Short mmCIF file of C-alpha atoms and ligand atoms in Angstrom, two decimals:
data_model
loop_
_atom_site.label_atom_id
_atom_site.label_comp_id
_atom_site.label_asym_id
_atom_site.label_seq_id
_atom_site.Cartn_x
_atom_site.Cartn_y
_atom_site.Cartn_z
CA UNK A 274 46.72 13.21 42.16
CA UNK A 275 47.15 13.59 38.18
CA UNK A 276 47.87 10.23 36.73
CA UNK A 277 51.06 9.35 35.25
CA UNK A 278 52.29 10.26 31.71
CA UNK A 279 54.81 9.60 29.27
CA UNK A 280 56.70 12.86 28.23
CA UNK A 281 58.76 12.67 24.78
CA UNK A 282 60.89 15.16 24.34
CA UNK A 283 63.22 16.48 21.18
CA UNK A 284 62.83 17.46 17.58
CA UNK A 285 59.31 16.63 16.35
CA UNK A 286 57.70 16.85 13.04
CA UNK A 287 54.10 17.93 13.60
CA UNK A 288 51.76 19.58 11.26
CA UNK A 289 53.69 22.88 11.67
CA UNK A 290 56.87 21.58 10.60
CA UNK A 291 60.11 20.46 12.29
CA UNK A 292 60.76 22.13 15.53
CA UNK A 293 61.62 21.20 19.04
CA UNK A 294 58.86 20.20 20.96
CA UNK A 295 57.87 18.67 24.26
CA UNK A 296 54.56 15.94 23.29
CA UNK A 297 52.83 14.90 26.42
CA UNK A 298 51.00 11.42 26.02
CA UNK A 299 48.17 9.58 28.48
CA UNK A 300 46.54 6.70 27.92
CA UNK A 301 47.74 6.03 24.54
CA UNK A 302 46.28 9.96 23.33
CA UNK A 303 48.45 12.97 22.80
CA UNK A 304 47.03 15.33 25.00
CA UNK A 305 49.75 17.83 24.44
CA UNK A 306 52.08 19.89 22.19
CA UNK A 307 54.50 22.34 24.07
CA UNK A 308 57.81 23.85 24.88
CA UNK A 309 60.19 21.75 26.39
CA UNK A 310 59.53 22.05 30.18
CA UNK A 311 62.64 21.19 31.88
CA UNK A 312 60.41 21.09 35.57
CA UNK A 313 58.32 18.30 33.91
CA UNK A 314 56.54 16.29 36.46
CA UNK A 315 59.26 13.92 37.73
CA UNK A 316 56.40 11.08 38.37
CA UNK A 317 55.91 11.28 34.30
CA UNK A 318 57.68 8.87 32.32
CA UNK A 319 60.30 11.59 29.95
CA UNK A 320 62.06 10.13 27.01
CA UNK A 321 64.58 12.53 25.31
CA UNK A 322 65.49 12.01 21.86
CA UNK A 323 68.81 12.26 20.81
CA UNK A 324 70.12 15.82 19.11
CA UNK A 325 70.50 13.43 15.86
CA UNK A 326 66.70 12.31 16.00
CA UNK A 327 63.35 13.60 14.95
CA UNK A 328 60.09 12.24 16.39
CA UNK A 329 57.68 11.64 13.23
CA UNK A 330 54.10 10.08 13.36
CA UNK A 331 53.85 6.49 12.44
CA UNK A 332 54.01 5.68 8.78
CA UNK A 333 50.43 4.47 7.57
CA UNK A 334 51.25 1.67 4.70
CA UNK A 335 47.93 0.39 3.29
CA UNK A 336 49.35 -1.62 0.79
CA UNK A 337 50.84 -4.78 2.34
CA UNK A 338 50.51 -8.46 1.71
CA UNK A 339 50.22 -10.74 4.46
CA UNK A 340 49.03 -13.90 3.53
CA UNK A 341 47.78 -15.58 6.14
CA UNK A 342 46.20 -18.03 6.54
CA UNK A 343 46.69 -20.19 3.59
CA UNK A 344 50.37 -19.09 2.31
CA UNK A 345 52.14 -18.03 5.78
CA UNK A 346 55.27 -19.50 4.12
CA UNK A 347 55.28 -16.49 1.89
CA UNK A 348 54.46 -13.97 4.62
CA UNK A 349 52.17 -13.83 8.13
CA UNK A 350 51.54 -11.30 10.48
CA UNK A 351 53.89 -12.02 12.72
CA UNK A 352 57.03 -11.19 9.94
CA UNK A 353 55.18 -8.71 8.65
CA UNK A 354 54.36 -6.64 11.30
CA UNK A 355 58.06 -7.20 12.82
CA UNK A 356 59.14 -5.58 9.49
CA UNK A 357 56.58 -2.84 9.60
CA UNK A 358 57.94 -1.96 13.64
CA UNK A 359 61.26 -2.07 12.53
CA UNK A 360 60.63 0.59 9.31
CA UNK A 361 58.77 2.94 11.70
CA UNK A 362 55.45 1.60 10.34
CA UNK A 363 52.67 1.91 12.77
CA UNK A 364 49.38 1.01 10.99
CA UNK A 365 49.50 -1.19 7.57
CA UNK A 366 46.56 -2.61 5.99
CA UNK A 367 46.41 -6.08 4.78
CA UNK A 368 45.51 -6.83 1.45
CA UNK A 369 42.81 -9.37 0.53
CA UNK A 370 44.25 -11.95 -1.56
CA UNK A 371 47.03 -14.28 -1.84
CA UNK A 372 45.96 -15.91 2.18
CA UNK A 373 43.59 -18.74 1.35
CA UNK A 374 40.57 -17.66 2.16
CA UNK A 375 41.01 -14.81 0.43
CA UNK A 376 39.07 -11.84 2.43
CA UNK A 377 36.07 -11.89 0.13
CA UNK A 378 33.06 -12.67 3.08
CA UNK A 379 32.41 -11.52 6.26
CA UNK A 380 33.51 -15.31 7.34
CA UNK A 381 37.03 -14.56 5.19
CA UNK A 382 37.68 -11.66 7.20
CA UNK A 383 37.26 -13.00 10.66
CA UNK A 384 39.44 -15.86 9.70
CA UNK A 385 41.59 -13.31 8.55
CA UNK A 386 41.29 -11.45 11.71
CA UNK A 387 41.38 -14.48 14.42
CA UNK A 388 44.98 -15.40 12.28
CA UNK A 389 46.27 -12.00 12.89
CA UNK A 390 45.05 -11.65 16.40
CA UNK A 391 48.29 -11.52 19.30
CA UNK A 392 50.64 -11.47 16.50
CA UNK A 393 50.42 -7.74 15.73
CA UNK A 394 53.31 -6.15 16.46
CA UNK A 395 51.70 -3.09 14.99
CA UNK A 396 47.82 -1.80 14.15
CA UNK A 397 46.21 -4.02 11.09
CA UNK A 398 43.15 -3.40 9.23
CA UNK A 399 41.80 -5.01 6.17
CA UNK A 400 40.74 -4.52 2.54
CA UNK A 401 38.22 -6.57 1.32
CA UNK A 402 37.84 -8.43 -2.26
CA UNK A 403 35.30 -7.46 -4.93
CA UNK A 404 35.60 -10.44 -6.88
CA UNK A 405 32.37 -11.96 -9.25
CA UNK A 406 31.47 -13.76 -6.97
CA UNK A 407 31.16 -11.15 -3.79
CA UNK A 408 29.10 -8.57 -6.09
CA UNK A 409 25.85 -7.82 -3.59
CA UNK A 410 27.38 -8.40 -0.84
CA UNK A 411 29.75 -6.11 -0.41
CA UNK A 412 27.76 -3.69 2.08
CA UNK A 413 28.11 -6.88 5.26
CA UNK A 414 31.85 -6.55 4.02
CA UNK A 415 31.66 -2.77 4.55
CA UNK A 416 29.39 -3.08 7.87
CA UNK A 417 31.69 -5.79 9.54
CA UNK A 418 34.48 -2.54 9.45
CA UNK A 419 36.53 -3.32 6.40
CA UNK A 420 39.05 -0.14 4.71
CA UNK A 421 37.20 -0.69 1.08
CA UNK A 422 37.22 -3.29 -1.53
CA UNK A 423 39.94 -4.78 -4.20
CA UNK A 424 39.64 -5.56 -7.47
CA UNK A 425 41.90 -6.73 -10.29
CA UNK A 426 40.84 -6.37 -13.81
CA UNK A 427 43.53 -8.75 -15.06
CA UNK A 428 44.46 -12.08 -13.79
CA UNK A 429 45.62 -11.65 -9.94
CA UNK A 430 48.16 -14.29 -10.02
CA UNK A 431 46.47 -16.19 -8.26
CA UNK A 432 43.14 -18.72 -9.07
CA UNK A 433 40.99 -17.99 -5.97
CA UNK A 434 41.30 -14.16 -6.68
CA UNK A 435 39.65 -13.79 -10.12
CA UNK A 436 39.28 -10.19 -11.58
CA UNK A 437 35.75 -8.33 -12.65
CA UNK A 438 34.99 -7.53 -16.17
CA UNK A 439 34.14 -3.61 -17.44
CA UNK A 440 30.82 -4.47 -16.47
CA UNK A 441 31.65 -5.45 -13.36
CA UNK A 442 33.68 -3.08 -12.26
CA UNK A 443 30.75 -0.49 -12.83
CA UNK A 444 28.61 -2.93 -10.97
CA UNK A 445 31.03 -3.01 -7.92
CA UNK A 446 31.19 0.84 -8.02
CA UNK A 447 27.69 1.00 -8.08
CA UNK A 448 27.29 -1.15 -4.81
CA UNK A 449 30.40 0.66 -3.57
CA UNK A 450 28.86 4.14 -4.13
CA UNK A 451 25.62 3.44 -2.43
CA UNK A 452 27.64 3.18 0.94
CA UNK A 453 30.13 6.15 0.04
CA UNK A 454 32.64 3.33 0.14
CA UNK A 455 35.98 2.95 -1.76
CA UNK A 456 37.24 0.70 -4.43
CA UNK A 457 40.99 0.52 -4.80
CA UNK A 458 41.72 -1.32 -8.52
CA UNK A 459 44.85 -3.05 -9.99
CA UNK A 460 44.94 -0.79 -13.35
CA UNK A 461 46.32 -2.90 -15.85
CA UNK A 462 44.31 -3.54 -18.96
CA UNK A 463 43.74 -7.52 -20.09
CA UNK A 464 43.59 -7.46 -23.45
CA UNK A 465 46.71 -5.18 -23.33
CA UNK A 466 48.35 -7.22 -21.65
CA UNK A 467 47.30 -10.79 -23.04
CA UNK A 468 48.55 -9.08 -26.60
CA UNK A 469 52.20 -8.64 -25.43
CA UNK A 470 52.37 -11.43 -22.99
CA UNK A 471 55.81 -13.02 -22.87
CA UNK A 472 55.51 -16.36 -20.99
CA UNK A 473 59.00 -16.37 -20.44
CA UNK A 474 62.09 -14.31 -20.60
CA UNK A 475 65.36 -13.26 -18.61
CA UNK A 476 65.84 -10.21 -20.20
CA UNK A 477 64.19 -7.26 -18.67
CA UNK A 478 63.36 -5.25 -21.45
CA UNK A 479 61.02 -8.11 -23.03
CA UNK A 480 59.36 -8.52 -19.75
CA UNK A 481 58.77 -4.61 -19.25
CA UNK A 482 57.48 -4.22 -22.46
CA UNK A 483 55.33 -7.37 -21.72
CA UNK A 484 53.09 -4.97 -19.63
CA UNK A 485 53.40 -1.56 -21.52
CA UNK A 486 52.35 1.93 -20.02
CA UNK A 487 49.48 1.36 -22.72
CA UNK A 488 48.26 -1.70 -20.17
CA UNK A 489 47.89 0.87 -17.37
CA UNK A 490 46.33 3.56 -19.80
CA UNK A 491 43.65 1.60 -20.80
CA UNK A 492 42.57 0.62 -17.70
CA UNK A 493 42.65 3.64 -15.46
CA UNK A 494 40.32 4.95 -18.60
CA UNK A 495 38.23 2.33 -17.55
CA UNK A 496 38.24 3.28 -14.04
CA UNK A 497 37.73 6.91 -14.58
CA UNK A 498 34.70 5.85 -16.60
CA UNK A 499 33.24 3.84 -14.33
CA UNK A 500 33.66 6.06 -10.95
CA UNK A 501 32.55 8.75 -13.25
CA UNK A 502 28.94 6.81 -14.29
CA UNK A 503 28.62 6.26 -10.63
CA UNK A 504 30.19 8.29 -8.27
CA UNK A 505 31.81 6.09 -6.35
CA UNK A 506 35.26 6.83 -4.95
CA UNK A 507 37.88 5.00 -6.54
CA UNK A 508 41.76 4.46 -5.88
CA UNK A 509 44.29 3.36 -8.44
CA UNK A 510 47.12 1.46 -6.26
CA UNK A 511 51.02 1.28 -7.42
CA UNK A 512 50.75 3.39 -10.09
CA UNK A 513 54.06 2.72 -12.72
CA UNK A 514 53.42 4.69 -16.19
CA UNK A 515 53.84 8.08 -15.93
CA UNK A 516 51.70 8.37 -18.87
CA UNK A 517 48.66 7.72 -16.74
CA UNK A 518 49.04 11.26 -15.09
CA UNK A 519 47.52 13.70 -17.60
CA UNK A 520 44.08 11.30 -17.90
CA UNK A 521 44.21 11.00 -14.00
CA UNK A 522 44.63 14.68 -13.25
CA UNK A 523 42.07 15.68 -15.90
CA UNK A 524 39.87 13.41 -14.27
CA UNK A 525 39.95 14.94 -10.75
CA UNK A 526 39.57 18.42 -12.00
CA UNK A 527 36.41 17.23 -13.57
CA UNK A 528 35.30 16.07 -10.20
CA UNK A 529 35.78 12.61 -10.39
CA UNK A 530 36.54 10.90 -6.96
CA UNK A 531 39.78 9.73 -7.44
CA UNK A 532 42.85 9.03 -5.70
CA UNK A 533 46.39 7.65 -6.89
CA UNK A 534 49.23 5.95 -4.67
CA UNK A 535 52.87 4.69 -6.05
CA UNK A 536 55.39 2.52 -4.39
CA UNK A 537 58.98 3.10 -3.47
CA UNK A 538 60.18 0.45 -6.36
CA UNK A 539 58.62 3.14 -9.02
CA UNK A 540 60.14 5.70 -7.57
CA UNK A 541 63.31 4.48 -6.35
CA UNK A 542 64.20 2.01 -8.90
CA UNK A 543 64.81 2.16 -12.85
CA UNK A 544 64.38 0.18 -15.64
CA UNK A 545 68.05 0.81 -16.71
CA UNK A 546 70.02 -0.54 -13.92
CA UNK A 547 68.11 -4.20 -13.98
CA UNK A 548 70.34 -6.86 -15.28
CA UNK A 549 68.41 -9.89 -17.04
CA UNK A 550 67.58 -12.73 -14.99
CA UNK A 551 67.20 -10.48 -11.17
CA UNK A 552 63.86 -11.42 -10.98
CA UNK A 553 63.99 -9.46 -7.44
CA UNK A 554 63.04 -6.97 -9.06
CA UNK A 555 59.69 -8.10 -11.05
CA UNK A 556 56.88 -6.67 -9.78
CA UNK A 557 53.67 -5.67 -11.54
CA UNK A 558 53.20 -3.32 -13.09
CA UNK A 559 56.99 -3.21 -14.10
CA UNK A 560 59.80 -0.60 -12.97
CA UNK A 561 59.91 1.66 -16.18
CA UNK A 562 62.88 3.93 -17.10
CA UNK A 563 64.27 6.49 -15.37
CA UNK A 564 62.24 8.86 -17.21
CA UNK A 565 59.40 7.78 -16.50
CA UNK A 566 60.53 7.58 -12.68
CA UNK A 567 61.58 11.43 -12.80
CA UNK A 568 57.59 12.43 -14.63
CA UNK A 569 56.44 10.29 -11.32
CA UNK A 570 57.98 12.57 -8.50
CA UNK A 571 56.65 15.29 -10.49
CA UNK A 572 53.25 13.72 -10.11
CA UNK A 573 53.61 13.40 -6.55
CA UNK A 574 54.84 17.35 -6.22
CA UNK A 575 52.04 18.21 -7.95
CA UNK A 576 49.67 16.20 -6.33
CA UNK A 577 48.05 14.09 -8.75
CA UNK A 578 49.56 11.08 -6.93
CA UNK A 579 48.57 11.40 -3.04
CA UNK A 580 51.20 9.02 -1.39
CA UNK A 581 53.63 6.28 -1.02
CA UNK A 582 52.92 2.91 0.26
CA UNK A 583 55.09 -0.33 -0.04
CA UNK A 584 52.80 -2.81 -2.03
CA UNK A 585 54.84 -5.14 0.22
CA UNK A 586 53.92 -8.68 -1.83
CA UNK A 587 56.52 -11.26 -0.55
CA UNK A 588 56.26 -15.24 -2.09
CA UNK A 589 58.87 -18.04 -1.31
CA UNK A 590 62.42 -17.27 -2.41
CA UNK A 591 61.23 -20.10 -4.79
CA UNK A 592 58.84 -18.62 -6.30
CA UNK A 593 60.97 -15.79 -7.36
CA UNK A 594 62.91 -18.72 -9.38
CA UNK A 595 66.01 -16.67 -8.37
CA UNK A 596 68.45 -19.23 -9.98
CA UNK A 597 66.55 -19.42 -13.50
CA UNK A 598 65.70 -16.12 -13.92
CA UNK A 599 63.09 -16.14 -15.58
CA UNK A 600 60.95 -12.94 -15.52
CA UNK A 601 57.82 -14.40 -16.62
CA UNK A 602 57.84 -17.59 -14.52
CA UNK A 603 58.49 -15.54 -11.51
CA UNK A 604 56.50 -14.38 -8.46
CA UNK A 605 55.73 -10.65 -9.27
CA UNK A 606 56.10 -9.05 -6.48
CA UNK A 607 58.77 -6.88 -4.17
CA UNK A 608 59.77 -6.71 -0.62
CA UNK A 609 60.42 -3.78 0.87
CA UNK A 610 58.10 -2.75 3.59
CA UNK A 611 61.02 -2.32 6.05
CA UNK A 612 62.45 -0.14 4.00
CA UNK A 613 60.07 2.66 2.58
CA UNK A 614 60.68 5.45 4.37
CA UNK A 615 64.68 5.15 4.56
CA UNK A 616 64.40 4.41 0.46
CA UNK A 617 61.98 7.59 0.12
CA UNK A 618 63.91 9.95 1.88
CA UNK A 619 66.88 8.88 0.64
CA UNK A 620 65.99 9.82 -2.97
CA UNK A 621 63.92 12.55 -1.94
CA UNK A 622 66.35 14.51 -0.45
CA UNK A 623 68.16 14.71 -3.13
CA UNK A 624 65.55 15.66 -5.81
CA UNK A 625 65.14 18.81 -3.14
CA UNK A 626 62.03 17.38 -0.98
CA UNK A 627 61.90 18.09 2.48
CA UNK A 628 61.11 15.64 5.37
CA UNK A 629 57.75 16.98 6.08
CA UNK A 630 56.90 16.15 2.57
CA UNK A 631 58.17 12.62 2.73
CA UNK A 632 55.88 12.09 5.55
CA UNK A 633 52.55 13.35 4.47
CA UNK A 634 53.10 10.81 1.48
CA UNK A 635 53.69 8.13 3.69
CA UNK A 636 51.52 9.10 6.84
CA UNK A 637 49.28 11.54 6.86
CA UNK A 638 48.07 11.23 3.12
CA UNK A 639 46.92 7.85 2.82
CA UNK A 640 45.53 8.21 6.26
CA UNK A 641 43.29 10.46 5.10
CA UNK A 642 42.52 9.04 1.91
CA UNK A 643 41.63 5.36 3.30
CA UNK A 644 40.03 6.84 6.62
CA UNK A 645 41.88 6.25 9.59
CA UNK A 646 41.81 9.65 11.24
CA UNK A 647 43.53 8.96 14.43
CA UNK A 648 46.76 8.50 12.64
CA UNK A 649 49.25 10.10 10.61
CA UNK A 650 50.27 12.92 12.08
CA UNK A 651 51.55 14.12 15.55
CA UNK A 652 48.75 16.53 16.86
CA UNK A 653 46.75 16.58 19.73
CA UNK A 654 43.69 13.77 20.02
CA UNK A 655 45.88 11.69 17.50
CA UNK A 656 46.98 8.18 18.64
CA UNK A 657 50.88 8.48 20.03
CA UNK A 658 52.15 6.49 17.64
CA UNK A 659 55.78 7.22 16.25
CA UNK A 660 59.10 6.65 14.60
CA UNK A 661 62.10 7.73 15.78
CA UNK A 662 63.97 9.03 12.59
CA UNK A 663 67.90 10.04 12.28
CA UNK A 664 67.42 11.23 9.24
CA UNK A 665 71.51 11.80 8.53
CA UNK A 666 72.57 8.04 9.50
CA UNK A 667 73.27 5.82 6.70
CA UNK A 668 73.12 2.30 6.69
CA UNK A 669 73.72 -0.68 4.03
CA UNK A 670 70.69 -3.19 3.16
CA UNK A 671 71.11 -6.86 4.43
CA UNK A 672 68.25 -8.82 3.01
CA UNK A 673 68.81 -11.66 5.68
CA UNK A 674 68.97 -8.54 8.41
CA UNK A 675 65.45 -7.73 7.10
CA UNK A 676 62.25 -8.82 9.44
CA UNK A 677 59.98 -10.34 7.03
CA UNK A 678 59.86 -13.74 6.36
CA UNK A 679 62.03 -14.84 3.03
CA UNK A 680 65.01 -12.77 2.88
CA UNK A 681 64.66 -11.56 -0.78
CA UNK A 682 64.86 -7.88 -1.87
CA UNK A 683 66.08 -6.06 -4.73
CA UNK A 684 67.45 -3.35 -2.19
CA UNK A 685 70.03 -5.62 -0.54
CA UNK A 686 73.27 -4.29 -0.93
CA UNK A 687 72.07 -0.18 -1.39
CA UNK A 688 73.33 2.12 1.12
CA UNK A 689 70.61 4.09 2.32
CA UNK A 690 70.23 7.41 4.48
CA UNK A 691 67.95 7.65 7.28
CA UNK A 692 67.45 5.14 10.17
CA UNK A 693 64.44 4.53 12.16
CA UNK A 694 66.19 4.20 15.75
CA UNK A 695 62.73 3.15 17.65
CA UNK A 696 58.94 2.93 17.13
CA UNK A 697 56.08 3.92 19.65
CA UNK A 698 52.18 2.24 20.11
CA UNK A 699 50.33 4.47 21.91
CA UNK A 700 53.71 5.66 23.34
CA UNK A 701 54.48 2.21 24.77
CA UNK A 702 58.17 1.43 22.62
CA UNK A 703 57.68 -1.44 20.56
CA UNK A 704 60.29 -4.20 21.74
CA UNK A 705 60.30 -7.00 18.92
CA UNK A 706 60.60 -9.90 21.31
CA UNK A 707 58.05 -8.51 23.30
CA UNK A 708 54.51 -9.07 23.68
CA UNK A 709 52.47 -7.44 20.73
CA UNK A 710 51.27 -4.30 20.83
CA UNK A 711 49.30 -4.02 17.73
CA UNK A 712 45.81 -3.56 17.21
CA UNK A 713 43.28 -4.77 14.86
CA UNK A 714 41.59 -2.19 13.45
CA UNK A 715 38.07 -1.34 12.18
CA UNK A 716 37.14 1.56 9.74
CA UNK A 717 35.70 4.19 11.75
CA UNK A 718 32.01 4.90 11.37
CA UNK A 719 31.43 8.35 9.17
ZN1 ZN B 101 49.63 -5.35 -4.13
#
């Protein structure tokens, strides 16, 4: 007797394209990719998407900010992963500062992981820090199944996350490269920035040009250098200037292992419609002008950016010192990982990008790119996990609606297009109230 199995059945995006399909899934494993059989075996479990709704894989966001332990108040893995569910994210890998320890030891990490354990209500995996004083020993970081490394060349924001030096970096890459791991880097320049540092302002403007394009310039030179010396593979995360794209692409024609990612806020968001004081909307590096935004979707046709991840970096709706406004007192950081995929399509289908596009930026690219190769796309031997997209529905952003923890976000009151209607784990529907479903993830051995 063949063992029972869950049947979805409807409009689904796989590597071919959009088309209707029937996707047979067993034990968590899509096992097939067919016609719609209307005889399906009536012991299988068949769920039939409505005519309105496409079944996508599972967005992949490795950018995300939990904090806990140490500052759950600003975000923990319950919220977190509620919000992820809820924006048809499936896997999302936690960031390794800002929870106290930050993950920066093999001890860090499985405090990290015994806080996030039961409370995933989707998969988690980690980053780990390269921070001065983690520098030879990042390969027990890399054998206890950590993503790759972070590192900030510039003050993190916060004390127990310091950054590495030029030398370093090249150090870390070093290390890094002797493993064929990967080093993701905050690319802002210090000494850019410590030139044109405003302490505080509510206007915009001042705080925008407080961390210039020149800021990011510098230091993805520095990057390119480094990963060049070395050969290690290196990732610049939440790329803002625009002006960073002709040394980037130059770079990877050369042969230099580099990827890129932005975040919905660069690409969504512009310079020109921030009012002073909404310091909602600080994040670093800053929103730039609409310009710049428009030379950014160009660098993601083109592929010199690889894909679209939230940077999800909640604090206290203190900390954002909404009622002062002041941009450089503020938390830098935006919330939003509920929202990426509604915010990308919505602005991507009107610059004339299809659906399928949308999705390799925000599934199957950074799958790929960060190693999780089980997820990110709907094929057969992939994990069955999914979104349930109506692509046409439009709905209005209520921060306070929103599922992670302090109900702050420059989106609220934007009417978006696209709703994610349900999410699958292993084709088991992910109820919110229910028991988690998530995983903790390890990166696969090569
Ligand atoms: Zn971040």
């Amino acid at each position: 007797m063949s063992q029972a199995q869950t049947v979805f059945q409807g409009w689904v995006l796989t590597t071919d394209g959009i088309a209707p399909h029937q996707v047979t899934v067993r034990d968590g494993t899509i096992t097939a990719i067919g016609a719609i059989d209307e005889l399906a075996d009536p012991r299988d479990d068949i769920i039939t998407l409505a005519d309105d709704e496409i079944l996508l894989p599972g967005l992949v966001d490795t950018h995300v900010h939990v904090n806990e332990p140490g500052r759950t108040e600003w975000e923990g893995f319950a919220t977190a992963t509620a919000a992820a569910a809820a924006g048809g994210v499936t896997t999302i890998l936690d960031m390794p500062l800002n929870s106290i320890p930050p993950t920066t030891s093999v001890e860090a990490l499985q405090i990290k992981r015994v806080a996030a354990d039961g409370q995933a209500a989707v998969n988690v995996g980690f980053w780990a820090g390269a921070v001065p004083d983690s520098l030879g020993q990042l390969a027990a970081l890399h054998a206890a199944g950590v993503f790759g490394f972070k590192c900030f060349l510039l003050d993190s924001g916060v004390p127990e996350f310091p950054p590495l030096s030029a030398d370093q970096l090249r150090e870390a890459m070093a290390e890094i490269a002797a493993f064929d791991g990967l080093l993701i880097v905050h690319a802002e320049d210090p000494e850019v920035v410590e030139a044109h540092r405003r302490a505080h302002t509510v206007h915009y403007r001042e705080f925008m040009n407080s961390r210039p394009p020149e800021a990011e310039i510098a230091a993805v030179g520095t990057v390119i250098a480094a990963a060049r010396a070395t050969g290690c593979r290196a990732h610049i995360v939440h790329l803002s200037s625009a002006e960073a794209l002709p040394a980037l692409a130059a770079a990877r024609s050369d042969g230099v292992r580099l990827t890129v990612e932005t975040c919905p806020h660069y690409l969504t968001l512009q310079a020109e419609d921030i009012a002073d004081g909404q310091t909602q909307f600080k994040c670093c590096p800053p929103v730039r002008d609409a310009a710049n935004r428009d030379r950014l979707w160009q660098g993601l046709a083109d592929g010199v950016i690889d894909f679209v991840v939230s940077d999800h970096s909640p604090s206290t709706i203190e900390l954002k010192r909404l009622d002062e406004g002041d941009f450089g007192a503020a938390w830098g950081g935006i919330s939003s990982l509920q929202l990426g995929l509604s915010l990308i399509w919505t602005e991507a289908r009107q610059r004339g990008y299809s659906l399928p596009q949308v999705i390799n930026w925000m599934a199957g690219r950074p799958a790929q790119v960060v190693g999780v190769p089980d997820k990110g796309a709907i094929a057969i031997g992939q994990a069955a996990d999914f979104a349930v997209f109506a692509p046409d529905e439009s709905f209005t952003v209520d921060a306070a609606a929103l599922h992670h923890r302090n109900a702050v976000t420059p989106y609220h009151g934007r009417t978006l297009i696209g709703t994610v209607r349900a999410t699958y784990l292993e084709g088991r529907r992910v109820v919110l109230d229910g028991s988690p479903l998530g995983s903790l993830l390890t990166r696969a051995a090569a």
